[in-house]
């Protein structure tokens, strides 16, 4: 059931152009609804519009580029009321329902009127689904040249039924003569009006042929309409030919080419003359195409219309193809070409064409408009057509709806771009927790914004995803400066705690300076709200002694500020002070030992007469209570031994003329004989410049640690050496098969094993060999210095 209703305002608009009814429905008033069209015949009643009816009756039902339903009908179409070939009317029923079954439909009746009196001798319309030719019956339609095609039709005319129209089709497969009613069954429509005859044909019928004219494929139906009434024989040329392609595209334009001269329509080409060319868009004639950037041009072979993609009158539509964003441009064109030739007074040739470009990928761009001085990412994402909307984003892989993003503090808004496009602006603070931050170079931070956009495309709301990475590097980190000072026994460094462990760490040489190292080395570390304060005792590990003299030391302590990841040194923090010290021992990295010995004997001794093991090694400076010695570990009778992972160098300051080794634990006595054991400890893995010991000058070596131990004067008996026939050799490895030559210089690292063979060649059967002490000297003299112990006390 259906009911008749008054038309809603703005629902239908119609016009009449090129003898065609144009009707457009407003899609906004059809949202969520279904519709059907009925042709309201004044005698037969409503007839439902379907595809078969459309092409045979001269109807087109389609959509314009905006999605509005469009209905076009030829004034020579079925069920059109015709008054004297000048006034035409057609009534359409528009049925609208909320159901696909069209139940409970609302019916709107819409009459259309068209006035058209300026008929050309021949008019051809090339519509989307049909070709139509109409010819005045008062002109000689068959060429005076009696071309082969028309001559071949004459013999057939003898068989035409009395007062009956018949159609003669000529195609590559031969001639075919059929009645009008039989032609209707094949999809053709033929009729005559008061002064005209028309034939409407579908594209690509069995009776049609395809030819190429000036590079454009044409579909044509070559036909003669024949009528005989008693003594009258009427033969009318109803040939029609329409282009089926001729469209080409570039990245920026579309071009539609139509042949200027179509041979099947113009027999005497030499008499051809173009009288007028008109183009139109969306059913409206365009008088000045250049005003809209359209290009309409023609020459002897072609008429061309070139439209910039995106031009006014057409529609750009967003689309997704294989996960790629792009656009499609559509425009509804028509071309009206009027010409004259010797056979026809005038021909009006109208072609209606809906053109849609192929999918054109348009990868969206991300424009970085970040404002470093405001510490704000400003990112534009575009260009998009109005049919695209942003539905969600992810920052640093954390998803947000637009509402959640705004609530979090992200600023998101649309901005218009040129060519009626738009973009989406995203603003994010550098300090947002979802922004990645990386300390780079010397004093810069690299801020990285990772964005994933989710956009909805077109009325289908297809989702499209696009990711972007935006970076900004700014110099916003201040390298800290340390303050150093000293007291009588310590050096101090006050270092700002900003960025510590986040951007940089403190290093003592190549070793990270952490709490464990500080504690092990005897430093005191304290922190307040802004600084770390290090207290370094004068004789602690890591202190560098720049100048050492009698009772005076100039000491320095260095800490390196290094980047957390790259270990690059950014800054050296140093504190340097001079100290007055009465007693000290300093073991330099190069093996130099400096000792300030204090006299602690009663009665007092003459410190100028003190000496080292080598009696030629005297104090460099002295006074009543102190003596200052400076010597190398390879001189002055210094001995060397290994203790665990340390090398220990030992010498002795004494007042006696001769120093003998003692056996018991040294004690301080009132004996005026003055003895002070000097010990320097170096880690075995660190190498010193010591004769045959190798060194690596590229690495800075640490100071050794020293101590002085007083020893009591205990009498020790000298051992008397008895000459024995003993031979010793150094083997090259543990196999003891190959030996070094006796005079050869041997190079060994301090921790490298020495394979020593000692052989007793004495023939006395009572002689046995016990190896008690073994050492290395630079000369055959047992007592020469320096000496390096290999074994001590067996």
PDB file of C-alpha atoms in Angstrom, residues 444-647:
ATOM      1  CA  UNK A 444      71.264  18.331  24.204  1.00  0.00           C
ATOM      2  CA  UNK A 445      68.121  16.272  24.576  1.00  0.00           C
ATOM      3  CA  UNK A 446      66.494  14.488  21.662  1.00  0.00           C
ATOM      4  CA  UNK A 447      62.735  14.411  22.108  1.00  0.00           C
ATOM      5  CA  UNK A 448      60.915  11.821  20.002  1.00  0.00           C
ATOM      6  CA  UNK A 449      57.167  11.746  19.447  1.00  0.00           C
ATOM      7  CA  UNK A 450      55.833   8.452  18.100  1.00  0.00           C
ATOM      8  CA  UNK A 451      52.331   8.899  16.691  1.00  0.00           C
ATOM      9  CA  UNK A 452      49.936   6.386  15.201  1.00  0.00           C
ATOM     10  CA  UNK A 453      46.899   7.957  13.553  1.00  0.00           C
ATOM     11  CA  UNK A 454      43.621   6.151  12.945  1.00  0.00           C
ATOM     12  CA  UNK A 455      41.387   7.902  10.430  1.00  0.00           C
ATOM     13  CA  UNK A 456      37.976   7.047   9.076  1.00  0.00           C
ATOM     14  CA  UNK A 457      37.670   7.373   5.297  1.00  0.00           C
ATOM     15  CA  UNK A 458      34.577   8.087   3.238  1.00  0.00           C
ATOM     16  CA  UNK A 459      30.937   7.216   3.926  1.00  0.00           C
ATOM     17  CA  UNK A 460      32.003   3.577   4.250  1.00  0.00           C
ATOM     18  CA  UNK A 461      34.105   4.709   7.249  1.00  0.00           C
ATOM     19  CA  UNK A 462      37.021   2.507   6.235  1.00  0.00           C
ATOM     20  CA  UNK A 463      39.799   2.725   8.823  1.00  0.00           C
ATOM     21  CA  UNK A 464      43.255   3.797   7.716  1.00  0.00           C
ATOM     22  CA  UNK A 465      46.380   3.769   9.885  1.00  0.00           C
ATOM     23  CA  UNK A 466      49.445   5.934   9.543  1.00  0.00           C
ATOM     24  CA  UNK A 467      52.458   6.128  11.821  1.00  0.00           C
ATOM     25  CA  UNK A 468      54.905   8.995  12.153  1.00  0.00           C
ATOM     26  CA  UNK A 469      58.022   9.770  14.120  1.00  0.00           C
ATOM     27  CA  UNK A 470      58.910  13.368  14.887  1.00  0.00           C
ATOM     28  CA  UNK A 471      62.161  14.405  16.528  1.00  0.00           C
ATOM     29  CA  UNK A 472      63.467  17.614  17.989  1.00  0.00           C
ATOM     30  CA  UNK A 473      66.932  18.171  19.456  1.00  0.00           C
ATOM     31  CA  UNK A 474      67.457  21.159  21.718  1.00  0.00           C
ATOM     32  CA  UNK A 475      70.303  22.298  23.945  1.00  0.00           C
ATOM     33  CA  UNK A 476      68.451  22.250  27.263  1.00  0.00           C
ATOM     34  CA  UNK A 477      70.952  20.482  29.514  1.00  0.00           C
ATOM     35  CA  UNK A 478      73.461  22.416  31.581  1.00  0.00           C
ATOM     36  CA  UNK A 479      76.738  20.614  32.200  1.00  0.00           C
ATOM     37  CA  UNK A 480      77.391  20.849  35.956  1.00  0.00           C
ATOM     38  CA  UNK A 481      80.399  22.670  37.418  1.00  0.00           C
ATOM     39  CA  UNK A 482      82.080  21.366  40.571  1.00  0.00           C
ATOM     40  CA  UNK A 483      83.641  23.356  43.420  1.00  0.00           C
ATOM     41  CA  UNK A 484      86.890  22.159  45.058  1.00  0.00           C
ATOM     42  CA  UNK A 485      88.528  23.102  48.365  1.00  0.00           C
ATOM     43  CA  UNK A 486      90.871  21.593  50.959  1.00  0.00           C
ATOM     44  CA  UNK A 487      91.635  21.460  54.667  1.00  0.00           C
ATOM     45  CA  UNK A 488      94.895  20.377  56.324  1.00  0.00           C
ATOM     46  CA  UNK A 489      94.529  16.691  55.505  1.00  0.00           C
ATOM     47  CA  UNK A 490      91.800  16.338  52.840  1.00  0.00           C
ATOM     48  CA  UNK A 491      90.685  17.447  49.409  1.00  0.00           C
ATOM     49  CA  UNK A 492      86.995  18.132  48.776  1.00  0.00           C
ATOM     50  CA  UNK A 493      84.822  18.188  45.654  1.00  0.00           C
ATOM     51  CA  UNK A 494      81.244  19.462  45.699  1.00  0.00           C
ATOM     52  CA  UNK A 495      79.470  18.172  42.564  1.00  0.00           C
ATOM     53  CA  UNK A 496      75.845  19.043  41.561  1.00  0.00           C
ATOM     54  CA  UNK A 497      73.603  15.986  41.690  1.00  0.00           C
ATOM     55  CA  UNK A 498      71.437  17.143  38.718  1.00  0.00           C
ATOM     56  CA  UNK A 499      71.507  14.541  35.952  1.00  0.00           C
ATOM     57  CA  UNK A 500      73.737  12.186  37.950  1.00  0.00           C
ATOM     58  CA  UNK A 501      73.079   8.558  36.894  1.00  0.00           C
ATOM     59  CA  UNK A 502      70.381   9.839  34.486  1.00  0.00           C
ATOM     60  CA  UNK A 503      72.638  11.572  31.975  1.00  0.00           C
ATOM     61  CA  UNK A 504      76.136  11.029  33.334  1.00  0.00           C
ATOM     62  CA  UNK A 505      78.212   9.190  35.938  1.00  0.00           C
ATOM     63  CA  UNK A 506      81.379   9.985  37.852  1.00  0.00           C
ATOM     64  CA  UNK A 507      84.520   8.051  36.997  1.00  0.00           C
ATOM     65  CA  UNK A 508      87.806   7.696  38.798  1.00  0.00           C
ATOM     66  CA  UNK A 509      90.118   6.869  35.909  1.00  0.00           C
ATOM     67  CA  UNK A 510      88.295   4.083  34.088  1.00  0.00           C
ATOM     68  CA  UNK A 511      86.432   2.942  37.191  1.00  0.00           C
ATOM     69  CA  UNK A 512      82.906   4.143  38.041  1.00  0.00           C
ATOM     70  CA  UNK A 513      83.011   6.142  41.248  1.00  0.00           C
ATOM     71  CA  UNK A 514      80.206   4.596  43.260  1.00  0.00           C
ATOM     72  CA  UNK A 515      79.678   4.285  47.001  1.00  0.00           C
ATOM     73  CA  UNK A 516      81.529   0.964  47.175  1.00  0.00           C
ATOM     74  CA  UNK A 517      84.621   2.382  45.456  1.00  0.00           C
ATOM     75  CA  UNK A 518      84.501   5.480  47.634  1.00  0.00           C
ATOM     76  CA  UNK A 519      84.302   3.386  50.770  1.00  0.00           C
ATOM     77  CA  UNK A 520      87.099   1.057  49.626  1.00  0.00           C
ATOM     78  CA  UNK A 521      89.369   3.985  48.788  1.00  0.00           C
ATOM     79  CA  UNK A 522      88.721   5.705  52.073  1.00  0.00           C
ATOM     80  CA  UNK A 523      86.642   8.599  50.713  1.00  0.00           C
ATOM     81  CA  UNK A 524      83.713  10.070  52.575  1.00  0.00           C
ATOM     82  CA  UNK A 525      80.629  10.870  50.472  1.00  0.00           C
ATOM     83  CA  UNK A 526      77.686  12.957  51.613  1.00  0.00           C
ATOM     84  CA  UNK A 527      74.745  14.459  49.715  1.00  0.00           C
ATOM     85  CA  UNK A 528      72.375  17.327  50.312  1.00  0.00           C
ATOM     86  CA  UNK A 529      69.459  18.508  48.192  1.00  0.00           C
ATOM     87  CA  UNK A 530      71.702  19.820  45.411  1.00  0.00           C
ATOM     88  CA  UNK A 531      75.245  18.459  45.727  1.00  0.00           C
ATOM     89  CA  UNK A 532      77.376  15.413  46.324  1.00  0.00           C
ATOM     90  CA  UNK A 533      80.336  16.268  48.580  1.00  0.00           C
ATOM     91  CA  UNK A 534      83.414  14.024  48.338  1.00  0.00           C
ATOM     92  CA  UNK A 535      86.083  14.113  51.043  1.00  0.00           C
ATOM     93  CA  UNK A 536      89.378  12.603  49.848  1.00  0.00           C
ATOM     94  CA  UNK A 537      92.212  12.109  52.350  1.00  0.00           C
ATOM     95  CA  UNK A 538      95.571  13.381  51.110  1.00  0.00           C
ATOM     96  CA  UNK A 539      97.125   9.930  50.915  1.00  0.00           C
ATOM     97  CA  UNK A 540      94.057   8.078  49.624  1.00  0.00           C
ATOM     98  CA  UNK A 541      94.013   6.021  46.445  1.00  0.00           C
ATOM     99  CA  UNK A 542      93.471   8.164  43.385  1.00  0.00           C
ATOM    100  CA  UNK A 543      95.238  11.278  44.602  1.00  0.00           C
ATOM    101  CA  UNK A 544      97.801  12.602  42.103  1.00  0.00           C
ATOM    102  CA  UNK A 545     100.927  14.221  43.495  1.00  0.00           C
ATOM    103  CA  UNK A 546     102.011  16.954  41.127  1.00  0.00           C
ATOM    104  CA  UNK A 547     104.942  18.284  43.156  1.00  0.00           C
ATOM    105  CA  UNK A 548     106.647  16.636  46.107  1.00  0.00           C
ATOM    106  CA  UNK A 549     109.414  18.339  48.039  1.00  0.00           C
ATOM    107  CA  UNK A 550     110.796  18.483  51.533  1.00  0.00           C
ATOM    108  CA  UNK A 551     107.790  18.666  53.888  1.00  0.00           C
ATOM    109  CA  UNK A 552     105.539  19.958  51.087  1.00  0.00           C
ATOM    110  CA  UNK A 553     103.156  18.192  48.706  1.00  0.00           C
ATOM    111  CA  UNK A 554     101.074  19.644  45.881  1.00  0.00           C
ATOM    112  CA  UNK A 555      98.238  17.126  45.377  1.00  0.00           C
ATOM    113  CA  UNK A 556      95.385  16.902  42.887  1.00  0.00           C
ATOM    114  CA  UNK A 557      92.274  14.786  42.704  1.00  0.00           C
ATOM    115  CA  UNK A 558      90.453  14.296  39.366  1.00  0.00           C
ATOM    116  CA  UNK A 559      86.958  12.972  38.704  1.00  0.00           C
ATOM    117  CA  UNK A 560      85.629  12.560  35.158  1.00  0.00           C
ATOM    118  CA  UNK A 561      82.002  13.277  34.214  1.00  0.00           C
ATOM    119  CA  UNK A 562      81.079  10.710  31.558  1.00  0.00           C
ATOM    120  CA  UNK A 563      77.901  10.112  29.552  1.00  0.00           C
ATOM    121  CA  UNK A 564      75.901   7.133  30.760  1.00  0.00           C
ATOM    122  CA  UNK A 565      75.694   5.327  27.409  1.00  0.00           C
ATOM    123  CA  UNK A 566      78.672   6.373  25.351  1.00  0.00           C
ATOM    124  CA  UNK A 567      81.202   6.864  28.182  1.00  0.00           C
ATOM    125  CA  UNK A 568      82.235  10.093  26.471  1.00  0.00           C
ATOM    126  CA  UNK A 569      84.020  12.439  28.883  1.00  0.00           C
ATOM    127  CA  UNK A 570      82.071  15.660  29.217  1.00  0.00           C
ATOM    128  CA  UNK A 571      83.946  17.384  32.014  1.00  0.00           C
ATOM    129  CA  UNK A 572      86.910  16.878  34.321  1.00  0.00           C
ATOM    130  CA  UNK A 573      86.377  17.993  37.910  1.00  0.00           C
ATOM    131  CA  UNK A 574      89.680  18.730  39.677  1.00  0.00           C
ATOM    132  CA  UNK A 575      90.719  20.036  43.026  1.00  0.00           C
ATOM    133  CA  UNK A 576      94.372  20.894  43.639  1.00  0.00           C
ATOM    134  CA  UNK A 577      95.981  22.054  46.905  1.00  0.00           C
ATOM    135  CA  UNK A 578      99.365  22.283  48.603  1.00  0.00           C
ATOM    136  CA  UNK A 579      99.895  20.487  51.918  1.00  0.00           C
ATOM    137  CA  UNK A 580     102.557  20.681  54.620  1.00  0.00           C
ATOM    138  CA  UNK A 581     103.372  17.171  55.779  1.00  0.00           C
ATOM    139  CA  UNK A 582     106.227  16.100  58.049  1.00  0.00           C
ATOM    140  CA  UNK A 583     106.211  12.369  57.239  1.00  0.00           C
ATOM    141  CA  UNK A 584     105.023  10.673  54.116  1.00  0.00           C
ATOM    142  CA  UNK A 585     105.776   8.077  51.471  1.00  0.00           C
ATOM    143  CA  UNK A 586     104.603   8.448  47.890  1.00  0.00           C
ATOM    144  CA  UNK A 587     104.896   5.683  45.308  1.00  0.00           C
ATOM    145  CA  UNK A 588     104.732   7.239  41.856  1.00  0.00           C
ATOM    146  CA  UNK A 589     103.259   5.355  38.866  1.00  0.00           C
ATOM    147  CA  UNK A 590     106.662   5.345  37.161  1.00  0.00           C
ATOM    148  CA  UNK A 591     108.315   3.557  40.098  1.00  0.00           C
ATOM    149  CA  UNK A 592     109.750   6.659  41.773  1.00  0.00           C
ATOM    150  CA  UNK A 593     109.514   6.544  45.563  1.00  0.00           C
ATOM    151  CA  UNK A 594     109.585   9.744  47.606  1.00  0.00           C
ATOM    152  CA  UNK A 595     109.915   9.473  51.365  1.00  0.00           C
ATOM    153  CA  UNK A 596     109.905  12.142  54.036  1.00  0.00           C
ATOM    154  CA  UNK A 597     111.262  10.309  57.103  1.00  0.00           C
ATOM    155  CA  UNK A 598     110.795  11.754  60.564  1.00  0.00           C
ATOM    156  CA  UNK A 599     113.383  11.325  63.276  1.00  0.00           C
ATOM    157  CA  UNK A 600     111.822   9.603  66.269  1.00  0.00           C
ATOM    158  CA  UNK A 601     114.899   8.338  68.137  1.00  0.00           C
ATOM    159  CA  UNK A 602     116.256   9.273  71.549  1.00  0.00           C
ATOM    160  CA  UNK A 603     118.867  10.517  71.620  1.00  0.00           C
ATOM    161  CA  UNK A 604     118.531  12.345  68.296  1.00  0.00           C
ATOM    162  CA  UNK A 605     120.580  11.338  65.324  1.00  0.00           C
ATOM    163  CA  UNK A 606     122.079  13.325  62.460  1.00  0.00           C
ATOM    164  CA  UNK A 607     119.533  12.911  59.685  1.00  0.00           C
ATOM    165  CA  UNK A 608     122.134  13.849  57.066  1.00  0.00           C
ATOM    166  CA  UNK A 609     123.879  10.538  57.788  1.00  0.00           C
ATOM    167  CA  UNK A 610     120.859   8.389  57.011  1.00  0.00           C
ATOM    168  CA  UNK A 611     120.948   6.273  53.869  1.00  0.00           C
ATOM    169  CA  UNK A 612     119.153   3.566  51.933  1.00  0.00           C
ATOM    170  CA  UNK A 613     120.342  -0.016  51.480  1.00  0.00           C
ATOM    171  CA  UNK A 614     122.742   1.240  48.860  1.00  0.00           C
ATOM    172  CA  UNK A 615     124.910   3.451  51.033  1.00  0.00           C
ATOM    173  CA  UNK A 616     125.463   5.833  48.119  1.00  0.00           C
ATOM    174  CA  UNK A 617     121.781   6.790  48.230  1.00  0.00           C
ATOM    175  CA  UNK A 618     121.656   9.750  50.627  1.00  0.00           C
ATOM    176  CA  UNK A 619     118.797  12.136  51.480  1.00  0.00           C
ATOM    177  CA  UNK A 620     118.031  14.863  48.915  1.00  0.00           C
ATOM    178  CA  UNK A 621     117.052  17.300  51.659  1.00  0.00           C
ATOM    179  CA  UNK A 622     117.142  17.148  55.448  1.00  0.00           C
ATOM    180  CA  UNK A 623     116.957  19.110  58.703  1.00  0.00           C
ATOM    181  CA  UNK A 624     117.201  18.204  62.352  1.00  0.00           C
ATOM    182  CA  UNK A 625     114.066  16.119  62.396  1.00  0.00           C
ATOM    183  CA  UNK A 626     113.495  15.008  58.777  1.00  0.00           C
ATOM    184  CA  UNK A 627     115.206  13.478  55.783  1.00  0.00           C
ATOM    185  CA  UNK A 628     113.757  13.448  52.245  1.00  0.00           C
ATOM    186  CA  UNK A 629     114.674  10.592  49.884  1.00  0.00           C
ATOM    187  CA  UNK A 630     113.755  10.228  46.229  1.00  0.00           C
ATOM    188  CA  UNK A 631     114.745   7.081  44.360  1.00  0.00           C
ATOM    189  CA  UNK A 632     113.496   4.594  41.753  1.00  0.00           C
ATOM    190  CA  UNK A 633     112.441   1.041  42.574  1.00  0.00           C
ATOM    191  CA  UNK A 634     115.273  -0.245  40.375  1.00  0.00           C
ATOM    192  CA  UNK A 635     117.950   1.582  42.361  1.00  0.00           C
ATOM    193  CA  UNK A 636     119.399   1.955  45.860  1.00  0.00           C
ATOM    194  CA  UNK A 637     119.177  -1.748  46.703  1.00  0.00           C
ATOM    195  CA  UNK A 638     115.386  -1.912  46.439  1.00  0.00           C
ATOM    196  CA  UNK A 639     114.109  -5.490  46.505  1.00  0.00           C
ATOM    197  CA  UNK A 640     110.920  -6.767  44.878  1.00  0.00           C
ATOM    198  CA  UNK A 641     108.536  -9.606  45.735  1.00  0.00           C
ATOM    199  CA  UNK A 642     104.990 -10.732  45.060  1.00  0.00           C
ATOM    200  CA  UNK A 643     102.267 -10.751  47.685  1.00  0.00           C
ATOM    201  CA  UNK A 644      98.971 -11.997  46.316  1.00  0.00           C
ATOM    202  CA  UNK A 645      98.038  -9.727  43.447  1.00  0.00           C
ATOM    203  CA  UNK A 646     100.532  -7.034  44.433  1.00  0.00           C
ATOM    204  CA  UNK A 647     104.171  -6.356  43.665  1.00  0.00           C
TER     205      UNK A 647
END
